[in-house]
Amino acid sequence: MDYIEGKLLISDEIYNKILERISDGRWGVGQKLPSEKQLCEMFEASRVSVRAALHKLQANDLIITRQGVGSIVKAPKNRQDVIPYEKSDISEEAFIQFTEFRKAIEFKAVDLLIANLNEERIAAVTAAMRDLETRGPESAENLDLYDFQFHMAIINHCGNQFISGAMEPYQDFFLHYVQEVHRMAPVPSESLLQDHRNMLRSILEGKPNLMRRILLEDILMSQKTMFRDL
């Protein structure tokens, strides 16, 4: 499937410029970044855009922000995984359309999974969550893959072959969709893991509405971050 080119956010341009300065040593480990006001003047951008860029740098483990102190450069655990932001090859329209398709499939899958929950299905989704927790944080690629596999475990074990079959032709795009969400709207890995723990708990406790609410909130936040012209 061909992806429709999106656009690079102003906050991502600022992220890339700060990342460049960190990578070439101009702003070294332990050094305090300029204040938000100074960064706004430096990059001729709004405070909202600068704060969004700083949030992404913090999510990628490049800086630590302390109230009353500011933002300080730190050495990321996986510096090789930190790359500049590029334009998304998924447009907002394609993102919205796939999200509608995903909701139709995954929300129904959650209903059926909970209605037909048994030991085999519990084991499958629990194993997917365990892989996400233990192997996901090892690298950005692992986090993408095991996040994707957690959601596919829900779909594939709902007990309806037509629902799982409907997603099958779009698995490559689904994985890429997850990759772009993680890249363009990053959150700390522990926050992502906690959201997925809550999703699993909602399934095991038979609360489909809670599962849908958590997933929908994550999707809407990702869309807002990815496509708002910050």
Coordinates of N, CA and C in Angstrom, one line a residue:
M1 N 0.9 -1.2 0.0 CA 0.0 0.0 0.0 C 0.9 1.2 0.0
D2 N 0.5 2.2 -0.9 CA 1.3 3.5 -0.9 C 0.8 4.4 0.2
Y3 N 1.7 5.1 0.8 CA 1.3 6.0 1.9 C 1.3 7.4 1.4
I4 N 0.3 8.2 1.9 CA 0.2 9.6 1.4 C 1.1 10.4 2.3
E5 N 1.9 11.3 1.7 CA 2.8 12.1 2.5 C 2.1 13.1 3.4
G6 N 2.6 13.1 4.6 CA 2.0 14.1 5.5 C 3.0 15.3 5.6
K7 N 3.0 16.0 6.8 CA 3.8 17.2 6.9 C 4.6 17.1 8.2
L8 N 5.8 17.8 8.2 CA 6.6 17.9 9.4 C 6.1 19.0 10.3
L9 N 5.8 18.7 11.5 CA 5.3 19.8 12.4 C 6.4 20.7 12.8
I10 N 6.0 22.0 13.2 CA 7.0 22.9 13.6 C 7.7 22.4 14.8
S11 N 7.0 21.7 15.8 CA 7.7 21.2 16.9 C 8.7 20.1 16.6
D12 N 8.5 19.4 15.5 CA 9.4 18.4 15.0 C 10.7 19.1 14.4
E13 N 10.5 20.2 13.7 CA 11.6 20.9 13.2 C 12.5 21.4 14.4
I14 N 11.8 21.9 15.4 CA 12.6 22.4 16.6 C 13.3 21.2 17.3
Y15 N 12.6 20.1 17.4 CA 13.2 18.8 17.9 C 14.5 18.5 17.1
N16 N 14.4 18.5 15.8 CA 15.5 18.1 15.0 C 16.7 19.1 15.2
K17 N 16.4 20.4 15.3 CA 17.5 21.3 15.5 C 18.2 21.2 16.9
I18 N 17.4 20.9 17.9 CA 17.9 20.6 19.3 C 18.7 19.3 19.2
L19 N 18.1 18.3 18.6 CA 18.8 17.0 18.5 C 20.2 17.1 17.8
E20 N 20.2 18.0 16.7 CA 21.5 18.2 16.0 C 22.5 18.8 16.9
R21 N 22.1 19.7 17.8 CA 23.1 20.4 18.7 C 23.5 19.4 19.8
I22 N 22.6 18.5 20.2 CA 23.0 17.5 21.2 C 24.0 16.5 20.6
S23 N 23.6 16.1 19.4 CA 24.4 15.0 18.7 C 25.8 15.5 18.4
D24 N 26.0 16.8 18.0 CA 27.3 17.2 17.6 C 28.1 17.8 18.8
G25 N 27.5 17.7 20.0 CA 28.2 18.1 21.2 C 28.1 19.6 21.6
R26 N 27.4 20.4 20.8 CA 27.3 21.8 21.2 C 26.5 21.9 22.5
W27 N 25.6 21.0 22.7 CA 24.9 21.0 24.0 C 25.2 19.6 24.6
G28 N 26.2 19.5 25.4 CA 26.6 18.2 25.9 C 25.8 17.6 27.1
V29 N 26.1 16.4 27.4 CA 25.5 15.7 28.5 C 25.7 16.5 29.8
G30 N 24.7 16.7 30.5 CA 24.8 17.5 31.8 C 24.6 19.0 31.6
Q31 N 24.6 19.4 30.4 CA 24.4 20.9 30.1 C 23.0 21.3 30.1
K32 N 22.7 22.4 30.7 CA 21.3 22.9 30.7 C 21.0 23.6 29.4
L33 N 19.8 23.3 28.9 CA 19.4 23.9 27.6 C 19.0 25.4 27.9
P34 N 19.0 26.2 26.9 CA 18.4 27.5 27.0 C 17.0 27.5 27.5
S35 N 16.6 28.5 28.2 CA 15.2 28.6 28.7 C 14.2 28.5 27.5
E36 N 12.9 28.2 27.9 CA 11.9 28.2 26.9 C 11.8 29.5 26.1
K37 N 11.9 30.6 26.8 CA 11.9 31.9 26.2 C 13.0 32.1 25.2
Q38 N 14.2 31.7 25.6 CA 15.4 31.8 24.7 C 15.2 30.9 23.5
L39 N 14.7 29.7 23.7 CA 14.4 28.7 22.6 C 13.4 29.3 21.6
C40 N 12.4 29.9 22.2 CA 11.4 30.6 21.3 C 12.0 31.6 20.4
E41 N 12.9 32.4 21.0 CA 13.6 33.5 20.2 C 14.6 32.9 19.2
M42 N 15.3 31.8 19.7 CA 16.3 31.2 18.8 C 15.7 30.6 17.6
F43 N 14.5 29.9 17.8 CA 13.9 29.2 16.6 C 12.7 30.0 16.0
E44 N 12.4 31.2 16.6 CA 11.3 32.0 16.1 C 10.0 31.2 16.1
A45 N 9.7 30.7 17.2 CA 8.5 29.8 17.4 C 7.8 30.1 18.6
S46 N 6.6 29.6 18.7 CA 5.7 29.8 19.9 C 6.2 29.0 21.1
R47 N 5.8 29.3 22.3 CA 6.1 28.6 23.4 C 5.5 27.2 23.4
V48 N 4.3 27.1 22.8 CA 3.6 25.8 22.6 C 4.4 24.9 21.8
S49 N 5.0 25.4 20.7 CA 5.8 24.5 19.8 C 7.1 24.1 20.5
V50 N 7.7 25.0 21.2 CA 8.9 24.7 22.0 C 8.7 23.6 23.0
R51 N 7.6 23.8 23.8 CA 7.2 22.8 24.8 C 6.9 21.4 24.2
A52 N 6.3 21.4 23.1 CA 6.0 20.1 22.4 C 7.3 19.4 22.0
A53 N 8.3 20.2 21.5 CA 9.6 19.6 21.1 C 10.3 19.1 22.3
L54 N 10.3 19.9 23.4 CA 10.9 19.4 24.7 C 10.3 18.1 25.2
H55 N 8.9 18.1 25.1 CA 8.2 16.9 25.5 C 8.7 15.6 24.8
K56 N 8.9 15.8 23.5 CA 9.4 14.7 22.6 C 10.8 14.3 22.9
L57 N 11.6 15.3 23.2 CA 13.0 15.0 23.6 C 13.0 14.3 24.9
Q58 N 12.2 14.6 25.8 CA 12.1 13.9 27.1 C 11.6 12.5 26.9
A59 N 10.6 12.3 26.1 CA 10.1 11.0 25.8 C 11.1 10.1 25.2
N60 N 12.0 10.7 24.4 CA 13.1 9.9 23.8 C 14.4 9.8 24.7
D61 N 14.2 10.2 25.9 CA 15.3 10.0 26.9 C 16.5 10.8 26.6
L62 N 16.3 12.0 25.9 CA 17.4 12.9 25.6 C 17.7 14.0 26.6
I63 N 16.6 14.4 27.3 CA 16.7 15.4 28.3 C 15.9 15.0 29.5
I64 N 16.2 15.7 30.6 CA 15.4 15.5 31.8 C 15.0 17.0 32.2
T65 N 13.7 17.2 32.5 CA 13.2 18.5 32.8 C 12.8 18.5 34.3
R66 N 13.3 19.5 35.0 CA 13.0 19.6 36.4 C 12.4 21.0 36.7
Q67 N 11.3 21.0 37.4 CA 10.6 22.3 37.7 C 11.6 23.2 38.5
G68 N 11.7 24.5 38.0 CA 12.5 25.4 38.7 C 14.0 25.4 38.2
V69 N 14.3 24.3 37.5 CA 15.7 24.1 37.0 C 15.8 24.3 35.5
G70 N 14.9 23.6 34.8 CA 14.9 23.7 33.3 C 15.2 22.3 32.8
S71 N 15.6 22.2 31.5 CA 15.9 21.0 30.8 C 17.4 20.8 30.7
I72 N 17.8 19.5 31.1 CA 19.2 19.2 31.1 C 19.4 18.0 30.1
V73 N 20.5 18.1 29.4 CA 20.8 17.0 28.4 C 21.3 15.8 29.2
K74 N 20.8 14.6 28.8 CA 21.2 13.4 29.4 C 21.5 12.4 28.2
A75 N 22.3 11.3 28.6 CA 22.6 10.3 27.6 C 21.5 9.3 27.5
P76 N 20.9 9.1 26.3 CA 19.8 8.2 26.2 C 20.3 6.7 26.3
K77 N 19.5 5.8 26.7 CA 19.9 4.4 26.9 C 20.2 3.8 25.5
N78 N 19.4 4.2 24.5 CA 19.6 3.7 23.2 C 19.8 4.8 22.2
R79 N 21.0 5.5 22.2 CA 21.2 6.6 21.4 C 21.1 6.3 19.9
Q80 N 21.5 5.0 19.5 CA 21.4 4.6 18.2 C 20.0 4.6 17.6
D81 N 19.0 4.6 18.5 CA 17.6 4.6 18.1 C 17.0 6.0 17.9
V82 N 17.8 7.0 18.3 CA 17.3 8.4 18.3 C 17.7 9.0 16.9
I83 N 16.7 9.2 16.1 CA 16.9 9.8 14.8 C 16.0 11.0 14.6
P84 N 16.4 11.9 13.7 CA 15.6 13.1 13.5 C 14.2 12.8 13.0
Y85 N 13.3 13.7 13.3 CA 11.9 13.5 12.8 C 11.9 13.8 11.3
E86 N 11.1 13.0 10.6 CA 10.9 13.3 9.2 C 9.4 13.3 9.0
K87 N 8.9 13.8 7.9 CA 7.5 13.9 7.6 C 6.9 12.5 7.6
S88 N 5.7 12.4 8.2 CA 5.0 11.1 8.2 C 4.5 10.8 6.7
D89 N 4.6 9.5 6.3 CA 4.1 9.2 5.0 C 2.7 8.7 5.1
I90 N 2.1 8.9 6.3 CA 0.6 8.7 6.5 C 0.0 10.1 6.7
S91 N -0.9 10.4 5.8 CA -1.6 11.7 5.9 C -2.6 11.6 7.0
E92 N -3.1 12.8 7.4 CA -4.1 12.8 8.5 C -5.4 12.1 8.0
E93 N -5.7 12.3 6.7 CA -6.9 11.6 6.2 C -6.8 10.1 6.2
A94 N -5.6 9.6 5.8 CA -5.4 8.2 5.9 C -5.4 7.6 7.3
F95 N -4.8 8.4 8.2 CA -4.8 8.1 9.6 C -6.2 8.0 10.2
I96 N -7.1 8.9 9.9 CA -8.5 8.9 10.3 C -9.2 7.7 9.7
Q97 N -9.0 7.5 8.4 CA -9.8 6.4 7.8 C -9.4 5.0 8.4
F98 N -8.0 4.8 8.6 CA -7.6 3.6 9.2 C -8.1 3.4 10.6
T99 N -8.1 4.6 11.3 CA -8.6 4.5 12.7 C -10.0 4.1 12.8
E100 N -10.8 4.6 11.9 CA -12.3 4.2 11.8 C -12.4 2.7 11.5
F101 N -11.6 2.2 10.6 CA -11.6 0.8 10.3 C -11.1 0.0 11.5
R102 N -10.0 0.5 12.2 CA -9.5 -0.2 13.3 C -10.5 -0.3 14.5
K103 N -11.2 0.8 14.7 CA -12.2 0.8 15.8 C -13.3 -0.2 15.5
A104 N -13.8 -0.2 14.2 CA -14.8 -1.2 13.8 C -14.4 -2.6 14.1
I105 N -13.1 -2.9 13.8 CA -12.6 -4.3 14.0 C -12.3 -4.6 15.5
E106 N -11.4 -3.7 16.1 CA -10.9 -4.0 17.4 C -11.9 -3.8 18.5
F107 N -12.8 -2.8 18.4 CA -13.8 -2.7 19.4 C -14.8 -3.9 19.4
K108 N -15.2 -4.4 18.3 CA -16.0 -5.6 18.2 C -15.2 -6.8 18.7
A109 N -14.0 -6.9 18.4 CA -13.1 -8.0 18.8 C -13.1 -8.0 20.4
V110 N -12.9 -6.8 21.0 CA -12.9 -6.8 22.4 C -14.2 -7.3 23.0
D111 N -15.4 -6.9 22.5 CA -16.7 -7.4 22.9 C -16.7 -8.9 22.9
L112 N -16.3 -9.5 21.7 CA -16.4 -10.9 21.6 C -15.4 -11.6 22.4
L113 N -14.2 -11.1 22.6 CA -13.2 -11.7 23.4 C -13.6 -11.8 24.8
I114 N -14.2 -10.7 25.4 CA -14.7 -10.7 26.7 C -15.9 -11.7 26.9
A115 N -16.8 -11.7 25.9 CA -18.0 -12.6 26.0 C -17.6 -14.0 25.9
N116 N -16.5 -14.4 25.2 CA -16.1 -15.8 25.1 C -14.8 -16.1 25.7
L117 N -14.4 -15.3 26.8 CA -13.2 -15.5 27.5 C -13.0 -16.9 28.1
N118 N -11.9 -17.5 27.8 CA -11.6 -18.8 28.4 C -10.1 -18.8 28.7
E119 N -9.6 -19.9 29.2 CA -8.2 -20.0 29.6 C -7.2 -19.8 28.4
E120 N -7.6 -20.4 27.3 CA -6.7 -20.2 26.1 C -6.6 -18.8 25.7
R121 N -7.7 -18.1 25.6 CA -7.7 -16.7 25.2 C -7.0 -15.8 26.2
I122 N -7.3 -16.1 27.5 CA -6.6 -15.3 28.6 C -5.1 -15.5 28.4
A123 N -4.6 -16.7 28.2 CA -3.2 -17.0 28.0 C -2.6 -16.3 26.9
A124 N -3.3 -16.2 25.8 CA -2.8 -15.5 24.6 C -2.6 -14.0 24.8
V125 N -3.6 -13.3 25.3 CA -3.5 -11.9 25.5 C -2.5 -11.6 26.6
T126 N -2.5 -12.4 27.6 CA -1.5 -12.2 28.7 C -0.1 -12.4 28.3
A127 N 0.1 -13.4 27.4 CA 1.5 -13.6 26.8 C 1.9 -12.4 26.0
A128 N 1.0 -11.9 25.2 CA 1.3 -10.7 24.4 C 1.7 -9.5 25.2
M129 N 1.0 -9.3 26.4 CA 1.3 -8.2 27.3 C 2.6 -8.5 27.9
R130 N 2.9 -9.7 28.3 CA 4.2 -10.0 28.9 C 5.4 -9.8 27.9
D131 N 5.2 -10.1 26.6 CA 6.2 -9.8 25.6 C 6.4 -8.3 25.5
L132 N 5.3 -7.5 25.5 CA 5.4 -6.1 25.4 C 6.2 -5.5 26.6
E133 N 5.9 -6.0 27.8 CA 6.6 -5.5 29.0 C 8.0 -5.9 29.1
T134 N 8.4 -7.1 28.7 CA 9.7 -7.6 28.9 C 10.6 -7.3 27.7
R135 N 10.1 -7.4 26.5 CA 10.9 -7.2 25.3 C 10.7 -5.8 24.6
G136 N 9.6 -5.2 24.8 CA 9.3 -4.0 24.2 C 10.3 -2.9 24.5
P137 N 10.7 -2.7 25.8 CA 11.6 -1.6 26.2 C 13.0 -1.8 25.7
E138 N 13.3 -2.9 25.1 CA 14.7 -3.1 24.7 C 15.1 -2.2 23.5
S139 N 14.2 -1.9 22.6 CA 14.5 -1.0 21.5 C 13.2 -0.4 21.0
A140 N 13.3 0.6 20.2 CA 12.1 1.2 19.5 C 11.4 0.2 18.6
E141 N 12.2 -0.6 17.9 CA 11.7 -1.6 17.0 C 10.8 -2.6 17.8
N142 N 11.4 -3.0 18.9 CA 10.6 -4.0 19.7 C 9.3 -3.4 20.3
L143 N 9.4 -2.1 20.7 CA 8.2 -1.5 21.2 C 7.1 -1.4 20.2
D144 N 7.5 -1.1 19.0 CA 6.6 -1.1 17.8 C 5.9 -2.4 17.6
L145 N 6.8 -3.4 17.5 CA 6.4 -4.8 17.2 C 5.4 -5.4 18.2
Y146 N 5.8 -5.3 19.5 CA 5.1 -6.0 20.5 C 3.8 -5.2 20.9
D147 N 3.8 -3.9 20.7 CA 2.5 -3.1 20.8 C 1.6 -3.6 19.8
F148 N 2.0 -3.7 18.5 CA 1.2 -4.2 17.4 C 0.7 -5.6 17.7
Q149 N 1.6 -6.5 18.2 CA 1.2 -7.9 18.4 C 0.2 -8.0 19.6
F150 N 0.2 -7.1 20.6 CA -0.7 -7.1 21.6 C -2.1 -6.9 21.1
H151 N -2.3 -5.9 20.2 CA -3.6 -5.6 19.6 C -4.0 -6.7 18.6
M152 N -3.1 -7.2 17.9 CA -3.4 -8.3 17.0 C -3.9 -9.6 17.8
A153 N -3.3 -9.8 19.0 CA -3.7 -10.9 19.8 C -5.2 -10.8 20.2
I154 N -5.6 -9.6 20.5 CA -7.0 -9.3 20.9 C -7.9 -9.7 19.7
I155 N -7.5 -9.2 18.5 CA -8.3 -9.4 17.3 C -8.3 -10.9 16.9
N156 N -7.1 -11.5 16.9 CA -7.0 -12.9 16.5 C -7.6 -13.9 17.4
H157 N -7.9 -13.6 18.7 CA -8.4 -14.5 19.6 C -9.8 -14.1 20.1
C158 N -10.5 -13.3 19.2 CA -11.9 -12.9 19.6 C -12.9 -14.0 19.3
G159 N -12.5 -15.0 18.5 CA -13.4 -16.1 18.2 C -14.2 -16.0 17.0
N160 N -13.9 -14.9 16.2 CA -14.6 -14.7 14.9 C -13.6 -14.6 13.8
Q161 N -13.6 -15.6 12.9 CA -12.6 -15.7 11.9 C -12.8 -14.6 10.8
F162 N -14.0 -14.1 10.7 CA -14.2 -13.0 9.7 C -13.7 -11.7 10.2
I163 N -13.8 -11.4 11.5 CA -13.2 -10.2 12.1 C -11.7 -10.2 12.0
S164 N -11.1 -11.4 12.4 CA -9.6 -11.5 12.3 C -9.2 -11.4 10.8
G165 N -10.0 -12.0 10.0 CA -9.6 -12.1 8.5 C -9.7 -10.7 7.9
A166 N -10.6 -9.8 8.4 CA -10.8 -8.5 7.9 C -9.5 -7.7 8.1
M167 N -8.8 -7.9 9.2 CA -7.6 -7.1 9.5 C -6.4 -7.7 8.8
E168 N -6.4 -9.0 8.4 CA -5.2 -9.6 7.9 C -4.6 -8.9 6.7
P169 N -5.3 -8.5 5.7 CA -4.7 -7.8 4.6 C -4.0 -6.5 4.9
Y170 N -4.4 -5.9 6.1 CA -3.9 -4.6 6.4 C -2.9 -4.7 7.6
Q171 N -2.3 -5.8 7.9 CA -1.4 -6.0 9.0 C -0.2 -5.1 8.8
D172 N 0.4 -5.1 7.6 CA 1.6 -4.3 7.4 C 1.3 -2.8 7.6
F173 N 0.2 -2.4 7.1 CA -0.2 -1.0 7.4 C -0.4 -0.7 8.8
F174 N -1.0 -1.6 9.5 CA -1.3 -1.5 11.0 C 0.0 -1.4 11.7
L175 N 1.0 -2.2 11.4 CA 2.3 -2.1 12.1 C 2.9 -0.7 11.8
H176 N 2.9 -0.3 10.5 CA 3.4 1.0 10.2 C 2.7 2.1 10.9
Y177 N 1.4 2.0 11.0 CA 0.6 3.0 11.8 C 1.1 3.1 13.2
V178 N 1.4 1.9 13.8 CA 1.9 1.9 15.2 C 3.3 2.6 15.2
Q179 N 4.1 2.3 14.3 CA 5.4 2.8 14.2 C 5.4 4.3 14.1
E180 N 4.5 4.9 13.3 CA 4.4 6.3 13.1 C 3.8 7.0 14.3
V181 N 2.9 6.4 15.0 CA 2.4 6.9 16.3 C 3.5 7.0 17.3
H182 N 4.3 6.0 17.4 CA 5.4 6.0 18.4 C 6.4 7.0 18.0
R183 N 6.7 7.2 16.7 CA 7.7 8.1 16.2 C 7.3 9.6 16.3
M184 N 6.0 9.8 15.9 CA 5.6 11.2 15.8 C 4.9 11.7 17.1
A185 N 4.4 10.8 17.9 CA 3.7 11.2 19.2 C 4.3 10.4 20.3
P186 N 5.6 10.4 20.6 CA 6.2 9.5 21.6 C 5.7 9.9 23.0
V187 N 5.6 8.8 23.8 CA 5.3 9.0 25.2 C 6.3 8.1 25.9
P188 N 6.7 8.4 27.2 CA 7.6 7.5 27.9 C 7.1 6.0 27.9
S189 N 8.0 5.1 27.7 CA 7.6 3.7 27.5 C 6.8 3.2 28.7
E190 N 7.1 3.7 29.9 CA 6.4 3.2 31.1 C 4.9 3.7 31.0
S191 N 4.7 4.8 30.5 CA 3.3 5.3 30.3 C 2.6 4.4 29.3
L192 N 3.2 4.1 28.2 CA 2.6 3.2 27.2 C 2.3 1.9 27.8
L193 N 3.3 1.3 28.6 CA 3.1 0.0 29.2 C 1.9 0.0 30.2
Q194 N 1.8 1.1 30.9 CA 0.7 1.2 31.9 C -0.6 1.3 31.2
D195 N -0.7 2.0 30.1 CA -2.0 2.0 29.4 C -2.4 0.6 28.9
H196 N -1.4 -0.2 28.5 CA -1.7 -1.5 28.0 C -2.0 -2.5 29.1
R197 N -1.4 -2.2 30.3 CA -1.8 -3.0 31.5 C -3.2 -2.8 31.8
N198 N -3.6 -1.5 31.7 CA -5.0 -1.2 32.0 C -6.0 -1.8 31.0
M199 N -5.5 -1.8 29.7 CA -6.3 -2.5 28.7 C -6.5 -3.9 29.0
L200 N -5.4 -4.6 29.4 CA -5.5 -6.0 29.7 C -6.4 -6.3 30.9
R201 N -6.3 -5.4 31.9 CA -7.1 -5.6 33.1 C -8.6 -5.4 32.8
S202 N -8.9 -4.4 31.9 CA -10.3 -4.2 31.5 C -10.9 -5.4 30.8
I203 N -10.0 -6.1 30.1 CA -10.5 -7.4 29.4 C -10.7 -8.5 30.4
L204 N -9.8 -8.7 31.3 CA -9.9 -9.7 32.3 C -11.0 -9.5 33.3
E205 N -11.3 -8.2 33.5 CA -12.4 -7.9 34.4 C -13.8 -7.7 33.7
G206 N -13.8 -8.0 32.4 CA -15.0 -7.9 31.7 C -15.6 -6.5 31.5
K207 N -14.7 -5.5 31.2 CA -15.2 -4.2 31.1 C -14.8 -3.6 29.7
P208 N -15.6 -4.0 28.7 CA -15.2 -3.6 27.3 C -15.3 -2.0 27.1
N209 N -16.2 -1.4 27.8 CA -16.3 0.1 27.6 C -15.1 0.8 28.1
L210 N -14.5 0.3 29.2 CA -13.2 0.8 29.7 C -12.1 0.6 28.7
M211 N -12.0 -0.6 28.2 CA -11.0 -0.8 27.2 C -11.1 0.1 26.0
R212 N -12.3 0.3 25.5 CA -12.5 1.2 24.3 C -12.2 2.6 24.7
R213 N -12.5 3.0 25.9 CA -12.2 4.4 26.3 C -10.7 4.7 26.3
I214 N -10.0 3.7 26.9 CA -8.5 3.9 27.0 C -7.9 3.9 25.6
L215 N -8.3 3.0 24.7 CA -7.8 3.0 23.4 C -8.2 4.2 22.6
L216 N -9.4 4.7 22.7 CA -9.8 5.9 22.0 C -9.1 7.1 22.5
E217 N -8.9 7.3 23.8 CA -8.1 8.4 24.3 C -6.7 8.4 23.7
D218 N -6.1 7.3 23.7 CA -4.7 7.2 23.1 C -4.7 7.6 21.7
I219 N -5.7 7.1 20.9 CA -5.7 7.4 19.5 C -5.9 8.9 19.2
L220 N -6.9 9.5 20.0 CA -7.1 10.9 19.8 C -6.0 11.8 20.2
M221 N -5.3 11.4 21.2 CA -4.1 12.1 21.7 C -3.0 12.0 20.6
S222 N -2.8 10.8 20.1 CA -1.8 10.6 19.0 C -2.1 11.5 17.8
Q223 N -3.4 11.5 17.4 CA -3.8 12.2 16.2 C -3.5 13.7 16.4
K224 N -3.9 14.2 17.6 CA -3.7 15.6 17.9 C -2.2 16.0 17.8
T225 N -1.4 15.1 18.4 CA 0.0 15.4 18.4 C 0.7 15.3 17.1
M226 N 0.3 14.3 16.3 CA 0.9 14.1 15.0 C 0.5 15.1 13.9
F227 N -0.7 15.6 14.0 CA -1.1 16.5 12.9 C -1.5 17.9 13.2
R228 N -1.5 18.2 14.5 CA -1.6 19.6 14.8 C -0.4 20.4 14.5
D229 N -0.5 21.5 13.8 CA 0.6 22.3 13.3 C 1.2 23.1 14.4
L230 N 2.0 22.4 15.3 CA 2.6 23.1 16.4 C 3.9 23.7 16.0

